[in-house]
Amino acid sequence: MEFDVVIVGAGPAGLSAAIRLKQVNPQLSVVVLEKGAEVGAHILSGCVLDPSSLDTLLPEWRSEETPIRQPVTADRFYFYGPEGAVRLPNALMPKLMSNEGNFVVSLGAVCRWLGAKAEGLGVEIYPGFAATELLTDDNDNVVGVATGDMGVTRGGEPGGAFQRGMALIGKYVLVGEGVRGSLAKEIVERYGLAHGAEPQKYGLGIKELWEIDPAKAQPGLVQHSFGWPLDLATGGGSFLYHLEGNRVYVGFVVHLNYKNPYLSPFEEFQRFKRHPDIASLLEGGKRIAYGARAISEGGWQSVPKLAFPGGALIGCSAGFVNVPRIKGVHNAITSGMMAAEAAAEAIAAGRSADRLSAYEDGWRASPIGRDLEPVRNVKPLWSRFGTGLGVILGGIDMWTNQLLGLSFFGTLGHGKTDAESTEAAQKHRPIDYPRPDGKLTFDRTSSVFLSNTNHEEDQPVHLVVKDMALQKRSEHDVYAGLSQRYCPAAVYEWDETDPAAPRYVINAQNCVHCKTCDIKDPNGNIRWVPPQGGEGPVYASM
């Protein structure tokens, strides 16, 4: 199938690119591939939406019926201890940290709305089709993608429902798979796009949706915290967003450069909910959804080259999240628009399958660059000096950028990758986490059930361990089997029935596609690839 532009991923970046292409030239043929069962099925974000880029893409949206309904009404920041909290005055926060004018939304619902907008303009959207392969010409220019075969058995043979994948050819391919996407990862390595950039850094965000007592609901309240239950050497924090309808998003982010292999981000989140402030809010409520996803945190200095021969990276595939703001959707939308404009201009000039240099050369001077540059040192300062001093120095750096337009630190590097940051188990002690009570705190299995995750069991495992002997020798023996703890979906376990020969068990059917294993494994020995199209979580309201 041939198109002018092929877009991988129906997230905010991909859909915005599709819409912009049709706005610039309605005659362009545009297709969007989405590995989720429907648009929005795999979308997970906080989400407090900065609408600035949406105002540019769809200026009329505020006069329409949209899922963007709940404005932020209050903005609070806390430092948590085990039993209490200290509220940080809003006046101490740089202006860029303010959520005035933003909205609390379900990003999945926003993407479904954007999908309908795109289809109304003539964009073809194919949900349930995972792009698994780059198609290149004789000069190694990307000329399209292929979707994965369906109905392949676990043994790798065609089954009774076998269906060959499709080849989608385009003059340009825009890749917006989200964080740590398999095609984006291949593209970065294949074309050396990360040369000269700092290593990308990541966090793991875990989120639940609760329906709470109406008397406790405060629609529009946005609350962030750092501190307990994490120690001051471990980066991360919480978010609490009140929606309409007595619903609240409760979430926790752990920076994946943590050292202790016994730490479990999922258990730290459950422990966080035991804090008196959170427990009292959720008491009598009902948990109705769960999900987890990696977050790109490297920022300005970790963004790779965006243009490759035949296309470009957009959205979180490029790493445009603003870490202190915990926002990236506005930058994803802007990147989609910018890449679309560059592709449309190139096609109008009769070009194809070359580098979209206008997009590459323009992003640092765009609203994306202006958003990321002033906060570029927050993450490295936090990593170097810990939550106490690091957050203070990061705040000072944001203020000097705001008031003086400069940083006394210049541009700091990130150093090690998150995988390299993990220390051997012998340097740490196991953490004794409380057992779940089934009311406020829960186990992984019941949580995965709420994510509506489903995978056909008779298919090749999409979590590929490259060297099983290395996994035993290193991940098990040196790092105490940390994959059992960093995975928020109970995918990995070491069966110690025979202590002399522990067996690595991969429960791939539980995978919520967070990509943490692809990031945190100490040897880079686990590779995440897409399962059959349409499989994985189905996030209805996240």
Coordinates of C-alpha atoms in Angstrom, one line a residue:
M1 CA 0.0 0.0 0.0
E2 CA 1.5 3.3 -1.0
F3 CA 1.0 6.7 0.7
D4 CA 2.6 10.1 0.8
V5 CA 3.3 9.8 4.5
V6 CA 3.2 6.8 6.8
I7 CA 2.9 7.6 10.5
V8 CA 3.7 5.0 13.2
G9 CA 1.7 5.5 16.4
A10 CA -1.7 7.1 17.0
G11 CA -0.5 9.1 20.0
P12 CA -0.7 12.9 20.3
A13 CA 2.4 13.4 18.1
G14 CA 1.3 11.0 15.3
L15 CA -2.3 12.2 15.2
S16 CA -1.2 15.9 15.2
A17 CA 1.2 15.2 12.4
A18 CA -1.6 13.6 10.4
I19 CA -4.0 16.4 11.0
R20 CA -1.3 19.0 10.1
L21 CA -0.5 17.3 6.8
K22 CA -4.1 17.4 5.7
Q23 CA -4.4 21.0 6.8
V24 CA -1.4 22.0 4.7
N25 CA -2.4 19.9 1.7
P26 CA -5.7 18.0 1.7
Q27 CA -4.6 16.0 -1.3
L28 CA -1.8 14.2 0.6
S29 CA -2.5 10.5 1.3
V30 CA -1.7 9.8 5.0
V31 CA -1.9 6.6 7.0
V32 CA -1.5 6.1 10.8
L33 CA -0.6 2.7 12.2
E34 CA -1.6 2.0 15.8
K35 CA -0.5 -1.2 17.6
G36 CA -3.3 -0.9 20.2
A37 CA -6.7 -2.4 19.6
E38 CA -8.2 1.1 19.2
V39 CA -6.9 4.6 19.2
G40 CA -6.0 5.5 22.8
A41 CA -5.9 1.9 24.0
H42 CA -2.1 2.1 24.9
I43 CA -2.1 5.7 25.9
L44 CA -1.1 6.4 29.5
S45 CA -0.2 9.8 30.9
G46 CA -0.8 11.8 34.1
C47 CA -2.3 13.9 32.6
V48 CA -2.4 17.7 33.1
L49 CA -2.6 19.1 29.5
D50 CA -0.9 22.3 28.5
P51 CA -3.2 23.4 25.7
S52 CA -0.8 25.9 24.0
S53 CA 0.1 23.6 21.1
L54 CA -3.5 22.5 20.7
D55 CA -4.5 26.1 20.3
T56 CA -2.1 26.3 17.3
L57 CA -3.2 22.9 15.8
L58 CA -7.0 23.3 16.3
P59 CA -7.8 27.0 17.2
E60 CA -11.5 26.3 17.3
W61 CA -11.3 23.4 19.8
R62 CA -12.5 25.5 22.8
S63 CA -15.9 26.1 21.1
E64 CA -16.5 22.4 20.5
E65 CA -17.5 19.4 22.5
T66 CA -14.3 17.8 23.6
P67 CA -12.9 15.5 26.4
I68 CA -10.9 18.5 27.6
R69 CA -13.4 19.8 30.2
Q70 CA -11.8 20.1 33.7
P71 CA -9.6 23.2 34.1
V72 CA -7.0 23.2 36.9
T73 CA -8.4 25.1 39.8
A74 CA -5.6 24.7 42.4
D75 CA -1.9 23.8 42.3
R76 CA -0.1 22.4 45.3
F77 CA 3.4 21.1 45.9
Y78 CA 4.5 19.0 49.0
F79 CA 7.5 17.4 50.5
Y80 CA 6.4 14.2 52.2
G81 CA 7.7 12.5 55.4
P82 CA 6.3 9.2 56.7
E83 CA 3.5 10.8 58.7
G84 CA 3.2 14.3 57.6
A85 CA 3.9 16.8 54.8
V86 CA 5.3 20.3 54.3
R87 CA 3.5 22.4 51.6
L88 CA 5.9 24.4 49.5
P89 CA 4.7 27.9 48.8
N90 CA 3.6 28.4 45.2
A91 CA 5.5 31.7 45.2
L92 CA 8.8 29.8 45.4
M93 CA 8.0 28.0 42.2
P94 CA 9.3 29.4 38.9
K95 CA 6.5 30.5 36.6
L96 CA 7.0 27.6 34.3
M97 CA 5.9 25.3 37.1
S98 CA 2.4 26.9 37.2
N99 CA -0.6 24.9 36.0
E100 CA -2.8 27.9 35.5
G101 CA -4.7 27.6 32.3
N102 CA -4.1 23.8 32.0
F103 CA -6.6 21.0 32.1
V104 CA -6.9 17.6 33.8
V105 CA -7.7 15.1 31.1
S106 CA -7.7 11.4 30.1
L107 CA -5.1 11.5 27.4
G108 CA -6.6 8.3 25.9
A109 CA -9.9 10.2 25.4
V110 CA -8.0 13.2 23.9
C111 CA -6.3 10.9 21.4
R112 CA -9.6 9.3 20.4
W113 CA -11.0 12.8 19.8
L114 CA -7.9 13.7 17.7
G115 CA -8.3 10.4 15.8
A116 CA -11.8 11.4 14.8
K117 CA -10.6 14.8 13.7
A118 CA -7.9 13.1 11.6
E119 CA -10.3 10.7 10.0
G120 CA -12.7 13.6 9.3
L121 CA -9.9 15.1 7.2
G122 CA -9.4 11.9 5.2
V123 CA -6.6 10.3 7.2
E124 CA -6.6 6.5 7.2
I125 CA -6.1 5.0 10.7
Y126 CA -5.4 1.3 11.1
P127 CA -5.6 0.3 14.8
G128 CA -4.5 -3.2 15.7
F129 CA -1.5 -3.2 13.4
A130 CA 1.9 -3.1 15.0
A131 CA 4.7 -1.8 12.8
T132 CA 7.6 -4.2 13.3
E133 CA 10.0 -3.7 10.4
L134 CA 11.7 -0.9 8.6
L135 CA 11.6 -1.1 4.8
T136 CA 14.6 0.5 3.0
D137 CA 15.8 1.0 -0.5
D138 CA 19.2 0.1 -1.9
N139 CA 20.7 3.3 -0.4
D140 CA 19.4 2.4 3.1
N141 CA 16.8 5.2 3.0
V142 CA 13.6 4.3 4.8
V143 CA 10.8 4.0 2.4
G144 CA 8.1 2.4 4.6
V145 CA 7.3 -0.1 7.3
A146 CA 5.9 -3.5 7.5
T147 CA 3.3 -4.7 10.1
G148 CA 3.9 -8.0 11.9
D149 CA 2.5 -11.3 10.8
M150 CA -0.6 -12.4 12.7
G151 CA -1.4 -15.9 13.8
V152 CA 2.2 -17.1 14.3
T153 CA 2.4 -19.9 16.9
R154 CA 4.8 -19.9 19.8
G155 CA 7.1 -22.2 17.9
G156 CA 7.4 -19.6 15.1
E157 CA 5.2 -21.5 12.6
P158 CA 2.1 -20.1 10.8
G159 CA -1.1 -21.1 12.7
G160 CA -4.6 -21.7 11.5
A161 CA -5.4 -18.0 11.6
F162 CA -2.1 -16.9 10.0
Q163 CA -2.2 -13.6 8.2
R164 CA 0.8 -12.0 6.5
G165 CA 1.8 -8.5 7.5
M166 CA 1.4 -5.5 5.2
A167 CA 4.0 -3.3 3.6
L168 CA 3.1 0.4 3.8
I169 CA 5.3 2.5 1.5
G170 CA 5.6 6.3 1.9
K171 CA 7.6 9.2 0.6
Y172 CA 8.3 9.9 4.3
V173 CA 7.8 7.9 7.5
L174 CA 7.2 9.7 10.8
V175 CA 7.8 7.5 13.9
G176 CA 5.8 8.4 17.0
E177 CA 5.8 5.1 19.0
G178 CA 6.2 6.7 22.4
V179 CA 9.0 6.0 24.8
R180 CA 11.5 3.3 23.9
G181 CA 9.6 2.2 20.8
S182 CA 11.3 -0.8 19.0
L183 CA 11.5 0.9 15.6
A184 CA 12.7 4.2 17.0
K185 CA 15.4 2.3 19.0
E186 CA 16.5 0.6 15.8
I187 CA 16.5 3.8 13.8
V188 CA 18.6 5.7 16.5
E189 CA 21.2 2.8 16.5
R190 CA 21.2 2.2 12.7
Y191 CA 21.7 5.8 11.7
G192 CA 23.8 6.9 14.7
L193 CA 21.3 9.6 15.7
A194 CA 22.4 9.6 19.4
H195 CA 26.0 10.5 18.5
G196 CA 27.0 13.6 20.5
A197 CA 23.9 13.4 22.7
E198 CA 23.8 12.4 26.4
P199 CA 22.3 9.0 27.3
Q200 CA 18.5 9.1 27.4
K201 CA 17.2 8.8 31.0
Y202 CA 13.9 7.3 32.1
G203 CA 11.4 7.1 34.9
L204 CA 8.7 4.5 35.5
G205 CA 5.2 6.0 36.0
I206 CA 2.5 3.9 37.7
K207 CA -1.0 5.2 37.8
E208 CA -4.4 4.3 39.2
L209 CA -7.8 5.8 38.6
W210 CA -10.0 5.9 41.7
E211 CA -13.7 6.9 42.3
I212 CA -13.8 8.6 45.7
D213 CA -16.3 9.9 48.2
P214 CA -18.0 13.0 46.6
A215 CA -17.4 14.9 49.8
K216 CA -13.7 14.6 49.2
A217 CA -13.6 15.4 45.5
Q218 CA -12.0 18.7 44.5
P219 CA -12.3 18.9 40.7
G220 CA -9.3 20.6 39.2
L221 CA -7.0 20.1 42.1
V222 CA -3.4 19.3 40.9
Q223 CA -1.0 18.1 43.6
H224 CA 2.6 17.0 43.3
S225 CA 5.0 15.7 45.9
F226 CA 8.5 14.3 46.4
G227 CA 10.2 12.7 49.3
W228 CA 8.7 9.7 51.3
P229 CA 8.5 6.8 50.7
L230 CA 11.7 7.1 48.6
D231 CA 14.9 7.9 50.3
L232 CA 16.8 11.1 49.5
A233 CA 19.2 9.2 47.2
T234 CA 16.4 7.9 45.0
G235 CA 14.6 10.2 42.6
G236 CA 10.9 10.3 42.0
G237 CA 7.6 11.7 43.3
S238 CA 3.8 11.5 43.1
F239 CA 1.0 13.2 41.3
L240 CA -2.7 13.5 42.3
Y241 CA -5.1 14.9 39.8
H242 CA -8.8 15.4 40.5
L243 CA -11.1 15.0 37.5
E244 CA -14.8 15.7 37.2
G245 CA -17.2 12.9 38.4
N246 CA -15.6 12.2 41.8
R247 CA -12.6 10.6 40.1
V248 CA -9.0 11.1 40.9
Y249 CA -5.8 10.0 39.2
V250 CA -3.2 8.8 41.8
G251 CA 0.3 8.2 40.4
F252 CA 3.9 7.6 41.3
V253 CA 7.1 8.0 39.3
V254 CA 10.4 6.4 40.2
H255 CA 13.5 7.5 38.3
L256 CA 15.1 4.4 36.8
N257 CA 18.6 5.3 37.7
Y258 CA 18.0 4.0 41.2
K259 CA 20.9 1.9 42.6
N260 CA 19.3 -0.6 44.9
P261 CA 18.2 -3.8 43.0
Y262 CA 15.8 -4.7 45.8
L263 CA 13.7 -1.6 45.2
S264 CA 10.3 -2.2 43.7
P265 CA 8.6 0.9 42.1
F266 CA 5.3 -0.9 42.3
E267 CA 5.6 -1.5 46.0
E268 CA 6.9 2.0 46.6
F269 CA 3.7 3.3 45.0
Q270 CA 1.5 1.0 47.2
R271 CA 3.5 2.2 50.2
F272 CA 2.9 5.8 49.2
K273 CA -0.9 5.3 49.3
R274 CA -0.5 4.4 53.0
H275 CA 0.5 8.0 53.8
P276 CA -2.2 9.5 56.0
D277 CA -3.0 12.3 53.5
I278 CA -3.5 9.8 50.6
A279 CA -5.1 7.0 52.7
S280 CA -7.7 9.4 54.1
L281 CA -8.6 10.7 50.6
L282 CA -9.0 7.2 49.1
E283 CA -10.7 5.6 52.1
G284 CA -14.2 4.4 51.1
G285 CA -13.3 4.8 47.4
K286 CA -12.9 2.2 44.6
R287 CA -10.0 1.6 42.4
I288 CA -11.2 1.3 38.8
A289 CA -8.1 1.3 36.5
Y290 CA -4.4 0.7 36.6
G291 CA -1.5 1.2 34.2
A292 CA 2.3 1.8 34.0
R293 CA 4.6 3.3 31.4
A294 CA 8.2 4.5 31.1
I295 CA 8.8 8.2 30.8
S296 CA 11.7 9.8 28.9
E297 CA 13.6 12.2 31.3
G298 CA 16.8 13.1 29.6
G299 CA 15.4 16.3 28.1
W300 CA 17.3 18.9 26.1
Q301 CA 20.8 17.2 26.1
S302 CA 19.5 13.7 25.4
V303 CA 17.4 14.4 22.4
P304 CA 19.0 12.5 19.4
K305 CA 19.1 13.8 15.9
L306 CA 15.5 13.7 14.8
A307 CA 15.8 13.3 11.0
F308 CA 16.9 10.1 9.3
P309 CA 17.0 9.2 5.6
G310 CA 13.3 8.9 4.8
G311 CA 11.6 10.3 7.9
A312 CA 11.8 11.7 11.4
L313 CA 11.2 10.9 15.1
I314 CA 8.4 12.7 16.8
G315 CA 6.9 13.0 20.3
C316 CA 8.2 10.7 23.0
S317 CA 10.2 8.7 20.5
A318 CA 12.3 11.8 20.4
G319 CA 12.3 12.4 24.2
F320 CA 10.5 15.8 24.6
V321 CA 9.2 15.4 28.2
N322 CA 9.8 18.4 30.5
V323 CA 10.7 16.6 33.7
P324 CA 10.0 19.2 36.4
R325 CA 6.7 20.0 34.8
I326 CA 5.9 16.3 34.2
K327 CA 4.5 17.3 30.8
G328 CA 5.3 16.2 27.3
V329 CA 2.0 16.2 25.4
H330 CA 2.2 19.8 24.3
N331 CA 5.7 19.2 22.9
A332 CA 4.6 16.0 21.2
I333 CA 1.8 17.9 19.4
T334 CA 4.2 20.6 18.3
S335 CA 6.8 18.1 17.1
G336 CA 4.1 16.4 15.0
M337 CA 3.1 19.6 13.5
M338 CA 6.7 20.6 12.7
A339 CA 7.6 17.3 11.1
A340 CA 4.4 17.4 9.1
E341 CA 5.1 20.8 7.8
A342 CA 8.6 19.8 6.8
A343 CA 7.4 16.6 5.1
A344 CA 4.6 18.5 3.2
E345 CA 7.1 21.1 2.0
A346 CA 9.5 18.4 0.8
I347 CA 6.8 16.5 -1.0
A348 CA 5.6 19.7 -2.7
A349 CA 9.2 20.2 -3.9
G350 CA 9.2 16.8 -5.4
R351 CA 11.5 15.2 -2.8
S352 CA 11.2 11.9 -1.0
A353 CA 13.1 9.5 1.3
D354 CA 15.7 12.1 2.3
R355 CA 16.4 14.0 5.6
L356 CA 13.8 16.5 6.8
S357 CA 16.5 19.0 7.7
A358 CA 14.0 21.8 8.3
Y359 CA 12.5 19.9 11.2
E360 CA 15.9 18.9 12.5
D361 CA 17.3 22.4 12.3
G362 CA 14.3 24.1 13.8
W363 CA 13.2 22.3 16.9
R364 CA 15.7 23.9 19.4
A365 CA 14.5 27.4 18.4
S366 CA 10.8 26.3 18.5
P367 CA 8.4 26.2 21.5
I368 CA 9.8 22.8 22.2
G369 CA 13.4 24.1 22.7
R370 CA 12.1 27.1 24.7
D371 CA 10.3 24.7 27.0
L372 CA 13.2 22.2 27.5
E373 CA 16.3 24.4 27.6
P374 CA 15.5 26.3 30.9
V375 CA 15.0 23.0 32.8
R376 CA 17.9 21.0 31.3
N377 CA 19.9 20.8 34.5
V378 CA 17.1 19.8 36.8
K379 CA 17.4 16.0 36.2
P380 CA 21.2 15.8 36.3
L381 CA 21.3 18.0 39.5
W382 CA 18.7 15.7 41.1
S383 CA 20.7 12.6 40.1
R384 CA 24.0 14.0 41.4
F385 CA 23.0 15.5 44.7
G386 CA 19.9 13.6 45.7
T387 CA 16.4 14.8 46.4
G388 CA 17.3 17.4 49.1
L389 CA 20.1 19.5 47.7
G390 CA 19.5 18.4 44.1
V391 CA 15.9 19.7 44.1
I392 CA 17.0 23.0 45.7
L393 CA 19.8 23.5 43.1
G394 CA 17.4 22.6 40.3
G395 CA 14.9 25.2 41.5
I396 CA 17.6 27.9 41.7
D397 CA 18.7 27.0 38.2
M398 CA 15.2 27.3 36.9
W399 CA 14.9 30.7 38.5
T400 CA 18.2 32.0 37.0
N401 CA 17.0 30.8 33.6
Q402 CA 13.7 32.6 34.1
L403 CA 15.2 35.8 35.4
L404 CA 18.6 36.1 33.7
G405 CA 18.2 33.8 30.7
L406 CA 21.2 31.7 31.8
S407 CA 22.4 28.9 33.9
F408 CA 25.5 29.0 36.2
F409 CA 25.9 25.3 35.6
G410 CA 26.0 25.5 31.8
T411 CA 24.6 22.3 30.5
L412 CA 25.3 19.3 32.7
G413 CA 25.6 15.7 31.4
H414 CA 23.7 12.7 32.7
G415 CA 26.6 10.2 32.9
K416 CA 25.6 6.6 33.2
T417 CA 22.6 5.0 31.6
D418 CA 19.9 3.8 33.9
A419 CA 21.0 0.2 33.4
E420 CA 24.5 1.0 34.4
S421 CA 23.3 2.8 37.5
T422 CA 22.1 -0.4 39.2
E423 CA 24.5 -1.7 41.9
A424 CA 25.2 -5.3 42.9
A425 CA 22.8 -6.8 45.5
Q426 CA 25.7 -7.3 48.0
K427 CA 25.9 -3.5 48.5
H428 CA 22.2 -3.3 49.6
R429 CA 19.7 -4.9 51.9
P430 CA 16.3 -6.4 50.9
I431 CA 13.4 -4.1 51.5
D432 CA 10.5 -5.5 53.6
Y433 CA 7.4 -4.2 51.9
P434 CA 4.0 -4.5 53.7
R435 CA 1.5 -7.1 52.3
P436 CA -1.4 -5.6 50.3
D437 CA -4.7 -5.2 52.1
G438 CA -6.9 -5.4 49.0
K439 CA -8.6 -2.1 49.9
L440 CA -6.0 0.6 49.6
T441 CA -3.0 -1.4 48.4
F442 CA -2.9 -4.3 45.9
D443 CA -0.8 -6.9 44.3
R444 CA 0.5 -6.9 40.7
T445 CA -1.9 -9.6 39.4
S446 CA -5.1 -7.9 40.4
S447 CA -3.7 -4.6 39.1
V448 CA -2.9 -6.1 35.7
F449 CA -6.5 -7.3 35.6
L450 CA -7.7 -3.7 35.8
S451 CA -5.5 -2.7 32.9
N452 CA -7.6 -5.0 30.6
T453 CA -4.4 -6.6 29.3
N454 CA -4.7 -9.5 26.9
H455 CA -2.2 -11.5 24.8
E456 CA -2.7 -14.6 22.8
E457 CA -0.5 -17.2 24.6
D458 CA 0.2 -19.3 21.5
Q459 CA 2.6 -16.7 19.9
P460 CA 6.3 -16.0 20.1
V461 CA 7.2 -14.3 23.3
H462 CA 7.6 -10.6 22.7
L463 CA 10.1 -10.2 25.5
V464 CA 13.3 -11.5 24.1
V465 CA 16.1 -12.6 26.4
K466 CA 19.2 -12.6 24.2
D467 CA 21.4 -14.8 26.4
M468 CA 19.7 -16.9 29.1
A469 CA 23.0 -18.0 30.6
L470 CA 24.0 -14.3 31.1
Q471 CA 20.6 -13.7 32.7
K472 CA 21.3 -16.4 35.3
R473 CA 24.9 -15.4 35.8
S474 CA 24.3 -11.7 36.2
E475 CA 20.6 -10.6 36.6
H476 CA 20.0 -13.5 39.1
D477 CA 23.4 -14.1 40.8
V478 CA 24.7 -10.5 41.0
Y479 CA 21.5 -8.4 41.0
A480 CA 19.2 -10.8 43.0
G481 CA 16.7 -11.1 40.2
L482 CA 15.8 -7.4 40.0
S483 CA 13.4 -7.9 37.1
Q484 CA 11.0 -9.5 39.5
R485 CA 10.8 -6.1 41.3
Y486 CA 11.2 -3.4 38.6
C487 CA 8.4 -4.9 36.4
P488 CA 5.0 -3.5 37.5
A489 CA 3.1 -6.3 35.9
A490 CA 4.5 -9.6 37.3
V491 CA 6.0 -10.6 34.0
Y492 CA 9.3 -11.9 35.3
E493 CA 10.0 -14.4 38.1
W494 CA 12.8 -16.7 39.1
D495 CA 11.5 -20.2 39.9
E496 CA 13.8 -21.4 42.8
T497 CA 12.1 -24.8 43.2
D498 CA 15.5 -26.3 42.4
P499 CA 18.0 -23.9 44.1
A500 CA 20.8 -25.4 42.0
A501 CA 19.1 -24.6 38.7
P502 CA 16.7 -21.6 39.1
R503 CA 14.5 -21.2 36.1
Y504 CA 13.6 -17.8 34.5
V505 CA 9.8 -17.6 33.9
I506 CA 8.4 -14.9 31.5
N507 CA 4.7 -14.3 31.9
A508 CA 4.4 -12.3 28.7
Q509 CA 0.6 -12.3 28.8
N510 CA 0.9 -9.9 31.7
C511 CA 2.9 -7.3 29.9
V512 CA 1.5 -3.7 29.9
H513 CA 4.1 -2.5 27.4
C514 CA 5.8 -0.1 29.9
K515 CA 9.3 -1.0 28.4
T516 CA 11.0 -0.9 31.8
C517 CA 12.8 -4.3 31.1
D518 CA 14.3 -2.9 27.9
I519 CA 15.7 0.0 29.9
K520 CA 16.7 -1.3 33.3
D521 CA 18.2 -4.7 32.7
P522 CA 21.8 -4.3 33.8
N523 CA 23.2 -6.0 30.6
G524 CA 20.7 -4.8 28.1
N525 CA 19.9 -8.5 27.7
I526 CA 16.1 -8.1 27.4
R527 CA 14.6 -6.6 24.2
W528 CA 11.0 -5.6 24.0
V529 CA 9.4 -6.1 20.6
P530 CA 5.7 -5.6 19.7
P531 CA 3.4 -8.6 20.1
Q532 CA 0.6 -9.3 17.6
G533 CA -1.2 -6.1 16.7
G534 CA -4.2 -5.2 19.0
E535 CA -2.8 -6.9 22.0
G536 CA -1.7 -5.5 25.4
P537 CA -3.6 -3.2 27.7
V538 CA -6.8 -1.4 26.9
Y539 CA -6.8 1.8 28.9
A540 CA -10.4 3.1 28.8
S541 CA -10.0 6.2 30.9
M542 CA -6.3 6.7 31.5

